[in-house]
Coordinates of C-alpha atoms in Angstrom, one line a residue:
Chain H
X241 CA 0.0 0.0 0.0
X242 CA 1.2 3.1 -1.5
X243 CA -0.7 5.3 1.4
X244 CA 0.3 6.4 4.6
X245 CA -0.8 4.4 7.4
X246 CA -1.7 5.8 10.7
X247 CA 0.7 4.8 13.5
X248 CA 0.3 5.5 17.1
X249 CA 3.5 8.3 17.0
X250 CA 1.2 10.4 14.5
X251 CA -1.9 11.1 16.8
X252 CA -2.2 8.6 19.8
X253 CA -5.4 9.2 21.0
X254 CA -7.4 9.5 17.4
X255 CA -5.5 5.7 16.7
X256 CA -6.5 4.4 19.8
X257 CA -9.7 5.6 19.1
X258 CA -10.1 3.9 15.9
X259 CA -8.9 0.8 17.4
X260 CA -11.3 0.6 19.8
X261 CA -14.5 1.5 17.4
X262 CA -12.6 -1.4 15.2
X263 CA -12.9 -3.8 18.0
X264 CA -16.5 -2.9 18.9
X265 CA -17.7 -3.0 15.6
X266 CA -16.4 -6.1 14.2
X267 CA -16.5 -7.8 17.3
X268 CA -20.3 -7.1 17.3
X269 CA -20.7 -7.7 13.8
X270 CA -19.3 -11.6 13.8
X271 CA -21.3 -12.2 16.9
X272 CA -24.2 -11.1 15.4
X273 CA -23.5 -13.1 12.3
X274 CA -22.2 -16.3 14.2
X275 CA -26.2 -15.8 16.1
X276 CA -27.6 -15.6 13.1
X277 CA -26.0 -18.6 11.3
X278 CA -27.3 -20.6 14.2
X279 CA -30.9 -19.5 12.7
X280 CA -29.9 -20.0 9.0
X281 CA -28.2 -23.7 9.7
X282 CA -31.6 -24.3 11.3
X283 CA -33.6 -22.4 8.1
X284 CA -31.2 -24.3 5.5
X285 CA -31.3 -27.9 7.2
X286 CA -34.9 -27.1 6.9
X287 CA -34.9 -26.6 3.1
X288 CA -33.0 -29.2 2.3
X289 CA -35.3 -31.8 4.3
X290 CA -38.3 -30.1 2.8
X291 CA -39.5 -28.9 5.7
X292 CA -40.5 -25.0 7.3
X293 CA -38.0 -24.5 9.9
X294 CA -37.9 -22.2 12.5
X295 CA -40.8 -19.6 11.8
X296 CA -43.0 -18.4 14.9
X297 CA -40.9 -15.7 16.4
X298 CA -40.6 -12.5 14.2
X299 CA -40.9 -12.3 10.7
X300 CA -39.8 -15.6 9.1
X301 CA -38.0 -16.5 12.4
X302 CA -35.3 -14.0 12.4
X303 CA -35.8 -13.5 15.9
X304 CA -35.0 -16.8 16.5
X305 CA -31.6 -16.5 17.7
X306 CA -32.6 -13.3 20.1
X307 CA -35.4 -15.8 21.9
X308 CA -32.7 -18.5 22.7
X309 CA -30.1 -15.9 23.9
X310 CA -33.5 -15.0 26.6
X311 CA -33.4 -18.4 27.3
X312 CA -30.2 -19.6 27.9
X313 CA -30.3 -16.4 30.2
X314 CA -33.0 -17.6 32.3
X315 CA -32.4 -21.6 32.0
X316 CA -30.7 -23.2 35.4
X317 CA -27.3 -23.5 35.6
X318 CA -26.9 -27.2 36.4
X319 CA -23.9 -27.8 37.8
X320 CA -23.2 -32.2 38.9
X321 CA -21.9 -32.8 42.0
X322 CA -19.8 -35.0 40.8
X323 CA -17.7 -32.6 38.3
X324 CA -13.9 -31.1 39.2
X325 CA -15.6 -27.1 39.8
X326 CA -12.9 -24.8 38.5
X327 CA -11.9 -26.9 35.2
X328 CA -16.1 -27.2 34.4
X329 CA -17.0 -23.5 34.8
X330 CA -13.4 -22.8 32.8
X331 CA -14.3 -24.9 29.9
X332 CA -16.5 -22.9 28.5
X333 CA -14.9 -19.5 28.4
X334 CA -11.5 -21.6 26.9
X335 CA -13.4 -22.7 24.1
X336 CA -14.9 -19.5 23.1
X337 CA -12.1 -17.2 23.9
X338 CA -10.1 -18.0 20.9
X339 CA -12.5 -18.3 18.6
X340 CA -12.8 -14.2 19.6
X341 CA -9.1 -13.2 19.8
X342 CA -8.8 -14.9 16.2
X343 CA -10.7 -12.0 14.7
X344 CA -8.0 -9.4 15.6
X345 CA -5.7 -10.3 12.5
X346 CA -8.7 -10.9 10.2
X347 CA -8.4 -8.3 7.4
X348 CA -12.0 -7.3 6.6
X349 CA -11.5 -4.8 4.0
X350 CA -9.3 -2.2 2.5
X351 CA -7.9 0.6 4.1
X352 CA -10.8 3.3 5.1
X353 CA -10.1 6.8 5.1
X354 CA -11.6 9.0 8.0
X355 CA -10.6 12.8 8.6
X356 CA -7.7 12.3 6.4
X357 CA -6.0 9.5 7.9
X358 CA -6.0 6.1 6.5
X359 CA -7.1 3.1 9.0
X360 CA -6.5 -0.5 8.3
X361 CA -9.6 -2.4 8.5
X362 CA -7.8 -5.3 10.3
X363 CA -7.8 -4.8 14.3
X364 CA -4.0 -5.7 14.5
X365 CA -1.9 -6.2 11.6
X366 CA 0.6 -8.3 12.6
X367 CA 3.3 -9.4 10.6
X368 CA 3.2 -12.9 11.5
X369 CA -0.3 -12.9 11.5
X370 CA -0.8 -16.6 10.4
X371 CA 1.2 -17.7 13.0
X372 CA -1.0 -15.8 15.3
X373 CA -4.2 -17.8 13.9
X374 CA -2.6 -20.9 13.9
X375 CA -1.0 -20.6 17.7
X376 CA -4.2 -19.2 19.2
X377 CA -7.2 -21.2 17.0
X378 CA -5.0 -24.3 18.4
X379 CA -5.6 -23.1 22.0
X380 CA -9.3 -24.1 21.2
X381 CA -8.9 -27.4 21.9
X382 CA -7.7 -27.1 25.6
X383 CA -12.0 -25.9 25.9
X384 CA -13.2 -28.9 24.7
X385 CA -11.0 -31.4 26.5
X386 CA -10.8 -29.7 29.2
X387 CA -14.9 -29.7 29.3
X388 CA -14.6 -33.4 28.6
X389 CA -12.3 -33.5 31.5
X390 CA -13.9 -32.0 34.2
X391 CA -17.4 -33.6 33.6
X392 CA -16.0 -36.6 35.0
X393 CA -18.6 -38.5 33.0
X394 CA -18.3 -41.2 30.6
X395 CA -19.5 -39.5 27.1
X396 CA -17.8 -36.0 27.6
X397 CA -14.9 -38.1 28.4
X398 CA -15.0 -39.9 25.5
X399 CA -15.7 -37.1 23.4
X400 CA -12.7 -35.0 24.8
X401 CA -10.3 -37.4 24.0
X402 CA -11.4 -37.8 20.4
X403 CA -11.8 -33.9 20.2
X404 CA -8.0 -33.5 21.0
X405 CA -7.0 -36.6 18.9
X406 CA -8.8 -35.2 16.0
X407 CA -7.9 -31.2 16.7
X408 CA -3.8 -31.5 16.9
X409 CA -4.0 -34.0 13.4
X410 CA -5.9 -31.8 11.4
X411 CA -3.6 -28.5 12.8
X412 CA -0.2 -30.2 11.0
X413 CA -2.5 -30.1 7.8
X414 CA -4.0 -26.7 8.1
X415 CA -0.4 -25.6 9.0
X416 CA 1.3 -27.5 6.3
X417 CA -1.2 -27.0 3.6
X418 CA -0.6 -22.9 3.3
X419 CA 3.3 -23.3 2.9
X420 CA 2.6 -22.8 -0.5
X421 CA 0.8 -19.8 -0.4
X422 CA 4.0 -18.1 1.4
X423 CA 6.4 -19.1 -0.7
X424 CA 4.5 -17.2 -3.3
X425 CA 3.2 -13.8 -1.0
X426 CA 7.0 -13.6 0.5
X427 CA 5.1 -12.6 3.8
X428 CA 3.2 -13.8 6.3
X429 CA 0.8 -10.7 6.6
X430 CA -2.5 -11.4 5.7
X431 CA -3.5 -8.3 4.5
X432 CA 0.1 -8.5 2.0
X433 CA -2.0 -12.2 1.3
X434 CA -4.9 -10.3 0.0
X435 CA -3.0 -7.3 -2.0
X436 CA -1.0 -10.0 -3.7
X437 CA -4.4 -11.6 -4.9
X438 CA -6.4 -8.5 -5.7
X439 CA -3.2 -7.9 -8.1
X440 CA -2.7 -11.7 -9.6
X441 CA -5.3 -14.5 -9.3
X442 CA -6.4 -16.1 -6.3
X443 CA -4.5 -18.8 -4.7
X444 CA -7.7 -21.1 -4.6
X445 CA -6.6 -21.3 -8.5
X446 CA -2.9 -21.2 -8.2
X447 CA -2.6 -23.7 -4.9
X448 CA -5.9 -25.8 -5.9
X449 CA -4.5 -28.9 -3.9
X450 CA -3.5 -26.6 -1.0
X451 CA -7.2 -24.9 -1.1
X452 CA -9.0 -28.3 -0.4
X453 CA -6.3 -30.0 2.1
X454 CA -7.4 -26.7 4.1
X455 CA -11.0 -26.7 3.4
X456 CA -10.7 -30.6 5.0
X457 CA -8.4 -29.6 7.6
X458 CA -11.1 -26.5 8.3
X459 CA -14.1 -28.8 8.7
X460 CA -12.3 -31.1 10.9
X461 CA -11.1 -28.4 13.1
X462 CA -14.5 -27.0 13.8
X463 CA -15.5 -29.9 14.2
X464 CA -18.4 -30.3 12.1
X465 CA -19.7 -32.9 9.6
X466 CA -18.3 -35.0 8.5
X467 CA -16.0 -34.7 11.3
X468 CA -18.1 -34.0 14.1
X469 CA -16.9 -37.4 16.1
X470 CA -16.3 -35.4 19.5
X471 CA -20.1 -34.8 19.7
X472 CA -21.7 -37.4 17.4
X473 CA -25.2 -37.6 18.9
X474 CA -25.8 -40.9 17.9
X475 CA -23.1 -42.6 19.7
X476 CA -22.1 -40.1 22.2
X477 CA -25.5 -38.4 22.8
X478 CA -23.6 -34.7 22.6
X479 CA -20.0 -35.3 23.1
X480 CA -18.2 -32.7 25.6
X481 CA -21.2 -30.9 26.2
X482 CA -23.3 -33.5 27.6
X483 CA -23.0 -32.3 31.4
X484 CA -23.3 -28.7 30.4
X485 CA -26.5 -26.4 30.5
X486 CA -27.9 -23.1 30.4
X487 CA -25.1 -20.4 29.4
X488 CA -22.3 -22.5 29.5
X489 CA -23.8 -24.9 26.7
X490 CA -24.3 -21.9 25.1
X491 CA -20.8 -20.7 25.2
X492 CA -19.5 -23.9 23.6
X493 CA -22.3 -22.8 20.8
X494 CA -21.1 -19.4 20.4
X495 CA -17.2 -20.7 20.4
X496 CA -18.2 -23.8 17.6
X497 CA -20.2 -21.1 15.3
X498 CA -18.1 -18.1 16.1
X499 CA -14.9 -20.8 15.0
X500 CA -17.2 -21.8 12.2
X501 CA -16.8 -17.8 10.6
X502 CA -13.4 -17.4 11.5
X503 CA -12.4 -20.7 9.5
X504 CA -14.5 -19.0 6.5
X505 CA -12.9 -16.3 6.7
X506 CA -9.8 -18.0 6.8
X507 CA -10.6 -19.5 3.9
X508 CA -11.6 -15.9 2.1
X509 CA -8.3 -14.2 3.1
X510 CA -6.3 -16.9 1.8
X511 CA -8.0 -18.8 -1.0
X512 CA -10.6 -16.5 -2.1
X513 CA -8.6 -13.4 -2.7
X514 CA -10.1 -11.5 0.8
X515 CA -12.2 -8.3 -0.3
X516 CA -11.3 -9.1 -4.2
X517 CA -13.6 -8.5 -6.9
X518 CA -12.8 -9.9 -10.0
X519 CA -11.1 -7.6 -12.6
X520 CA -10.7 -4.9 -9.6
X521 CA -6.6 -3.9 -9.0
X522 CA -5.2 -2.7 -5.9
X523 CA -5.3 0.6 -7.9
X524 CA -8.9 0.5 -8.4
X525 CA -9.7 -0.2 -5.0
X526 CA -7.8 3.0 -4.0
X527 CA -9.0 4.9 -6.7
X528 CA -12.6 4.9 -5.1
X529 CA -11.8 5.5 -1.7
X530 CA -14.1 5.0 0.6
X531 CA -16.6 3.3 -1.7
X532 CA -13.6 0.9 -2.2
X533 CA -13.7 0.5 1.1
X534 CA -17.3 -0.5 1.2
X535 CA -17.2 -3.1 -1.6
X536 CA -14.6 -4.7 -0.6
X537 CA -16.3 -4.7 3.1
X538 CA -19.3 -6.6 1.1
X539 CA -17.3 -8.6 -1.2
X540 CA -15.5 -10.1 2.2
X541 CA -18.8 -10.7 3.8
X542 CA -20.6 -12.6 0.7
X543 CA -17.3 -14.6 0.3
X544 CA -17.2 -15.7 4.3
X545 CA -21.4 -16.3 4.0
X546 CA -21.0 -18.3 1.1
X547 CA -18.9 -20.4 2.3
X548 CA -20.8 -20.9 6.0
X549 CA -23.8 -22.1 3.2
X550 CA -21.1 -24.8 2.0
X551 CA -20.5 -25.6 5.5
X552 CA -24.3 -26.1 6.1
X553 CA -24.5 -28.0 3.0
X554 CA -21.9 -30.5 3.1
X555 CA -23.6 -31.2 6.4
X556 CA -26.6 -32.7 5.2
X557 CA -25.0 -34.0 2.2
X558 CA -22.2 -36.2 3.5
X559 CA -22.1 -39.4 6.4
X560 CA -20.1 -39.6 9.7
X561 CA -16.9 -40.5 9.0
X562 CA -15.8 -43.6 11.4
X563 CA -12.8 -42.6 14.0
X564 CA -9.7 -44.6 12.0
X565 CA -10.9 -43.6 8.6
X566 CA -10.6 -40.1 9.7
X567 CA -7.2 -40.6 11.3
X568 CA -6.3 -42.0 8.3
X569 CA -7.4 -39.7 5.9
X570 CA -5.9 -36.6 7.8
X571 CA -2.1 -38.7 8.2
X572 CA -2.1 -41.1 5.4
X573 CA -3.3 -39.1 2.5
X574 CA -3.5 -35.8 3.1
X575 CA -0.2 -35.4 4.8
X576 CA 1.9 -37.0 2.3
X577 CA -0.3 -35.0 -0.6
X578 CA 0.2 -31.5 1.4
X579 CA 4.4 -32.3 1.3
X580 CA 4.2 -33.2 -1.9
X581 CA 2.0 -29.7 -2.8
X582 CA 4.8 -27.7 -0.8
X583 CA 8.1 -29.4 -3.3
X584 CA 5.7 -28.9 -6.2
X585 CA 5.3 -25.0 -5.1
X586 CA 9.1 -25.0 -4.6
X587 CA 9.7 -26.4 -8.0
X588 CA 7.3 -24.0 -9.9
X589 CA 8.3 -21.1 -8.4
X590 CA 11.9 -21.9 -9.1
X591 CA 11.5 -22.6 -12.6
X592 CA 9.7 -19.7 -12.9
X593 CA 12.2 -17.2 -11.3
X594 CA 15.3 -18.8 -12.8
Chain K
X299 CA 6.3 -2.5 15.6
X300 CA 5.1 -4.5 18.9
X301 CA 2.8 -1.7 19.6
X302 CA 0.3 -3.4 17.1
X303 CA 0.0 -5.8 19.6
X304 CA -1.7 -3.7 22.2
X305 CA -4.6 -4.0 19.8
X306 CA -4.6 -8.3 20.9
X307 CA -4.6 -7.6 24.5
X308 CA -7.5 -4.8 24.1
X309 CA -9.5 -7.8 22.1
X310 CA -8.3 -10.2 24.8
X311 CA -9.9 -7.9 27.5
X312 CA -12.7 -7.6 25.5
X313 CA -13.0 -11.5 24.7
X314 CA -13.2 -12.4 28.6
X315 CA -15.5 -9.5 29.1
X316 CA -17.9 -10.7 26.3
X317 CA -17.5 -14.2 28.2
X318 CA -17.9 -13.5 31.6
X319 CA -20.7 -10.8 31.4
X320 CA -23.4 -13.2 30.3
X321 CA -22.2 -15.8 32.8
X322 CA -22.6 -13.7 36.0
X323 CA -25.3 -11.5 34.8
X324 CA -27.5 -14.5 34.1
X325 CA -26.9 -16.0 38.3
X326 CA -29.2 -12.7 39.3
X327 CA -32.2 -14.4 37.2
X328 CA -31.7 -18.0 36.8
X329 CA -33.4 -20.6 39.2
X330 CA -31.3 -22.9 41.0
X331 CA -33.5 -26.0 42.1
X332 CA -30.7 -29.0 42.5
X333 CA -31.3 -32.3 43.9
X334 CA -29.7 -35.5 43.7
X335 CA -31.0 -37.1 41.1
X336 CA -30.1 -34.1 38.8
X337 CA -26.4 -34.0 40.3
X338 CA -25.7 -37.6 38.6
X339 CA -23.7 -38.2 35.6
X340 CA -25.6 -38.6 32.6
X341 CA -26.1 -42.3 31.5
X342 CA -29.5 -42.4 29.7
X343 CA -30.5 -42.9 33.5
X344 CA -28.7 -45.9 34.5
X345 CA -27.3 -45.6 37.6
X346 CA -23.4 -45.0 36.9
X347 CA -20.9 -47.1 37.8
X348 CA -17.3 -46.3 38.9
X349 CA -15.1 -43.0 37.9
X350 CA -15.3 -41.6 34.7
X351 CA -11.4 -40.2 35.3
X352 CA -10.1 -43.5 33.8
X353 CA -6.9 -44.4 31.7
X354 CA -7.3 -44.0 28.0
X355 CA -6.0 -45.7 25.4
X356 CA -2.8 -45.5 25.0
X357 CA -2.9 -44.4 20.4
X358 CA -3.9 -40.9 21.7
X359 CA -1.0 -40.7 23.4
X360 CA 1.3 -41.6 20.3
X361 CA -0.3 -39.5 18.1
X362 CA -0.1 -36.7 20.4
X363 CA 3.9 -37.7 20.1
X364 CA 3.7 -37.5 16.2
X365 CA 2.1 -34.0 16.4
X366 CA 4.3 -32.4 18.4
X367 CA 7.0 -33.7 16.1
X368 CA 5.0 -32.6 12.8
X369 CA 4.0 -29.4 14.1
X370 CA 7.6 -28.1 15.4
X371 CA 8.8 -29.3 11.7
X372 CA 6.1 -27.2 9.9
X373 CA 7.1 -24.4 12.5
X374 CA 10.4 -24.7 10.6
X375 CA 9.4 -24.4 7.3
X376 CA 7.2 -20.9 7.5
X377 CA 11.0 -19.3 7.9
X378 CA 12.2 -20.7 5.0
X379 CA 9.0 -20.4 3.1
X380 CA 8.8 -16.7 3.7
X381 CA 12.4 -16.2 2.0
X382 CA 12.3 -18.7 -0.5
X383 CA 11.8 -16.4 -3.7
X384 CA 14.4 -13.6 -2.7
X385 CA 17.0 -16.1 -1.8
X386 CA 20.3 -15.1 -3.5
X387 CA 20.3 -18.9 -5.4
X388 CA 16.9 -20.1 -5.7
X389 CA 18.3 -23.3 -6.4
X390 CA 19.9 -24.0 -2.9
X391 CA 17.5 -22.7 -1.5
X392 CA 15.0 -25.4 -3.0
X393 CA 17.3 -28.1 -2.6
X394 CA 17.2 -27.4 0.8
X395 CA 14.2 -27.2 1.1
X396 CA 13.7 -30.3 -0.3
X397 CA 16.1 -32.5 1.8
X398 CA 14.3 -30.9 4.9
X399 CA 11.0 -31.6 3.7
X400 CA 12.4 -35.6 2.3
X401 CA 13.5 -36.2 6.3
X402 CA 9.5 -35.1 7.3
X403 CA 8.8 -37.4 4.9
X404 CA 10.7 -40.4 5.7
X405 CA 9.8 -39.5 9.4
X406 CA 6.3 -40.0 8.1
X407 CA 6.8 -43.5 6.2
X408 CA 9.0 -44.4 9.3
X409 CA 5.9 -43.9 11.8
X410 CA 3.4 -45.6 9.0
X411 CA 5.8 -48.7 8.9
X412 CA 5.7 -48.9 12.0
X413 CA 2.3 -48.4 12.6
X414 CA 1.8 -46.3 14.9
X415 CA -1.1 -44.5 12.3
X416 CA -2.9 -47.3 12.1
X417 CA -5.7 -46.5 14.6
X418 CA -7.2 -50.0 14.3
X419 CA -3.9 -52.1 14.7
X420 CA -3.7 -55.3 12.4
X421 CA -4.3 -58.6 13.9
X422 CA -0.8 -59.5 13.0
X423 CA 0.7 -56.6 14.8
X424 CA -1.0 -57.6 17.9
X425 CA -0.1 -61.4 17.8
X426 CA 3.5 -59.9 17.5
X427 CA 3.3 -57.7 20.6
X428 CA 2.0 -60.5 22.4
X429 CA 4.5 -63.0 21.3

């Protein structure tokens, strides 16, 4: 980016300002969204089962999610007897927690302009801001094992261990499978991710392999069909969760749907070129200012919705995998296809330098 | 440059407010009506029977082994990915690149002849052990 970027040194109090509107704002915004894709799963399952869905509260049911937040509020808060205290009321605040902190280094658009100084619209852009995903999205598994854990009962139990089982495979993938894309970007900023795509193509056509090794890995680490083992109803009646109720279950919601958007918009920042438009340059972006701003704002939101549909579809669409075929899948075929993908990068982009 | 990072701990901050408000803010409303029979493990109401705390098999300890050593060598590569294309020889640095990546690789035939990925172990590994 060609523009000046607003540092603390130049004005301290107008950046800190903008961070914090930033955080508010797009902290609100995801939450609102991650409530609301609790309603649409419900809506789209719905559909595809030829059925209404959700429809009694508000127009069409869009006041769905607001009517469960009441009552998760005013629901008691069972807590066993039999549970270890401290881990079981932790649990839940684990597993949401870095779902949230996630969303700091998630580039939602270009650069806005306000009074004459140019914000990033990315909460902190860190320069090793896949490593900052990758270290704190990991963290997410301590929630759910820890929640198996402390129930001290036999399905969260069983649930927790396949939840961490499951979790650290599929992080050597996710890690492994965007190698590639670095080699190319020469940075491991997201926001340099996105400028390098608005500019060339988009690495979900350049890095196809690497795209659906992460799209796997992303489903597995969210755990959601068909990966959902840690809370398969049917043979674990709901997994880690079982012993929770009122709020807490609801944190473990939040934290799964809340993980659910940051994986899409994972997946938008690095495979689906971020706020891109096709046939739009960095120049063009910047060339419309504000309005830039705006569609590339919307362009980042459609791309992160669309893919939260695919997640909803490939739910009802494909079975439960069994426990060893998904062990195998994640170290047996992906992982030897992902090392393969990073000597073929190597190779490609060597030949084409030299 | 580590001032960006002020921005993570201001989200952290926020995070565990947005977590803990609607925890404690829901005790001033909520009914709280225990009794024993509520208080027991769930078990599709059987009465449960023993600890829940128990050892576990022993595969999700190995694979948490093979991660650790998988996930420090993709560590390693991020480093080498980030400088790869303005490396002063392209071709050194690919060739090292690809002896590191060959060892990951024969670490990862190694484990599979081995079978320690093999979540359901073949009969014939398990007449060996017990031999």
């Amino acid at each position: 980016m060609s523009l000046a970027v607003l540092t603390f040194a130049d004005d301290p109090i107008f950046y800190l300002a903008a961070n914090l509107a930033k955080i508010v704002v797009f902290t609100h915004i995801v939450l609102i969204l991650s409530a609301l894709s609790v309603l649409a799963e419900r809506k789209v399952s719905a559909w595809m089962q030829d059925r209404l869905g959700p429809n009694r509260v508000g127009p069409g049911g869009i006041l769905q999610p607001a009517a469960d937040a009441l009552k998760f509020f005013f629901k008691e808060d069972i807590v066993p007897g039999h549970v270890d205290k401290v881990l079981y009321i932790l649990a839940p605040a684990i597993a949401l927690m870095p779902a949230l902190i996630v969303l700091a280094v998630i580039p939602y658009g270009p650069p806005l302009t306000v009074l004459g100084e140019t914000i990033p619209m990315v909460i902190a852009d860190l320069d090793i801001g896949i490593l900052f995903v990758f270290a704190i999205s990991s963290l997410g598994v301590y929630g759910i094992v820890l929640a198996g854990w402390a129930s001290n009962s036999k399905y969260p139990m069983l649930g927790g261990v396949r939840a961490s089982a499951q979790m650290i495979s599929y992080e050597v993938m996710l890690g492994l499978s965007v190698v590639g894309i670095f080699m190319s970007t020469e940075s491991l900023r997201l926001t340099d991710v996105i400028t390098s795509q608005v500019d060339g193509t988009w690495f979900m056509f350049s890095q196809p392999i690497a795209f659906i090794i992460f799209v796997i890995a992303a489903f597995a680490e969210t755990n959601r069909l068909p990966f959902d083992l840690p809370e398969a109803e049917t043979e674990l009646v709901a997994g880690y969760h079982t012993e929770y109720s009122s709020m807490k279950f609801a944190m473990f919601f939040i934290g799964e749907y809340t993980a659910m958007f940051v994986f899409s918009a994972l997946v938008a920042v690095l495979f689906l070129g971020g706020w891109d438009i096709p046939f739009m340059s960095n120049a063009d972006f910047e060339a419309l200012g504000n309005w830039g701003t705006l569609l590339g704002f919307l362009s980042f939101f459609v791309k992160c919705l669309a893919f939260l549909f695919f997640y909803i579809w490939v739910r009802w669409t494909i079975p439960r995998f069994r426990f060893d075929q998904l062990m195998n899948l994640g170290w047996k075929v992906l992982m030897p296809i992902a090392l393969v993908n990073v000597v073929l990068t190597g190779v490609v982009l060597g030949w084409l330098g030299s | 440059m580590y001032l960006d990072y002020h921005a993570v701990l201001v989200f952290l901050i926020t995070g565990a407010f947005m977590v803990c408000t609607p925890l404690v803010l829901g005790m001033l409303f909520r009914p709280k009506n225990p009794y024993k029979e509520k208080n027991l493990p769930y078990e599709c109401a059987e009465d449960p029977i023993g600890d829940a705390q128990i050892r576990f098999d022993m595969r999700f300890y190995t694979t948490a082994l093979i991660f650790v050593v998988f996930d420090a060598e993709i560590v390693l590569m991020f480093p080498w990915a980030r400088v790869f294309q303005s490396a002063p020889s392209k071709g050194v640095a690919l060739v090292a690149g690809l002896v590191f990546t060959t060892i990951v690789f024969f670490g990862l035939i190694y484990d599979w002849a081995k079978g320690d990925l093999d979540w359901v172990k073949s009969f014939q590994n398990k007449r060996r052990v017990q031999d």
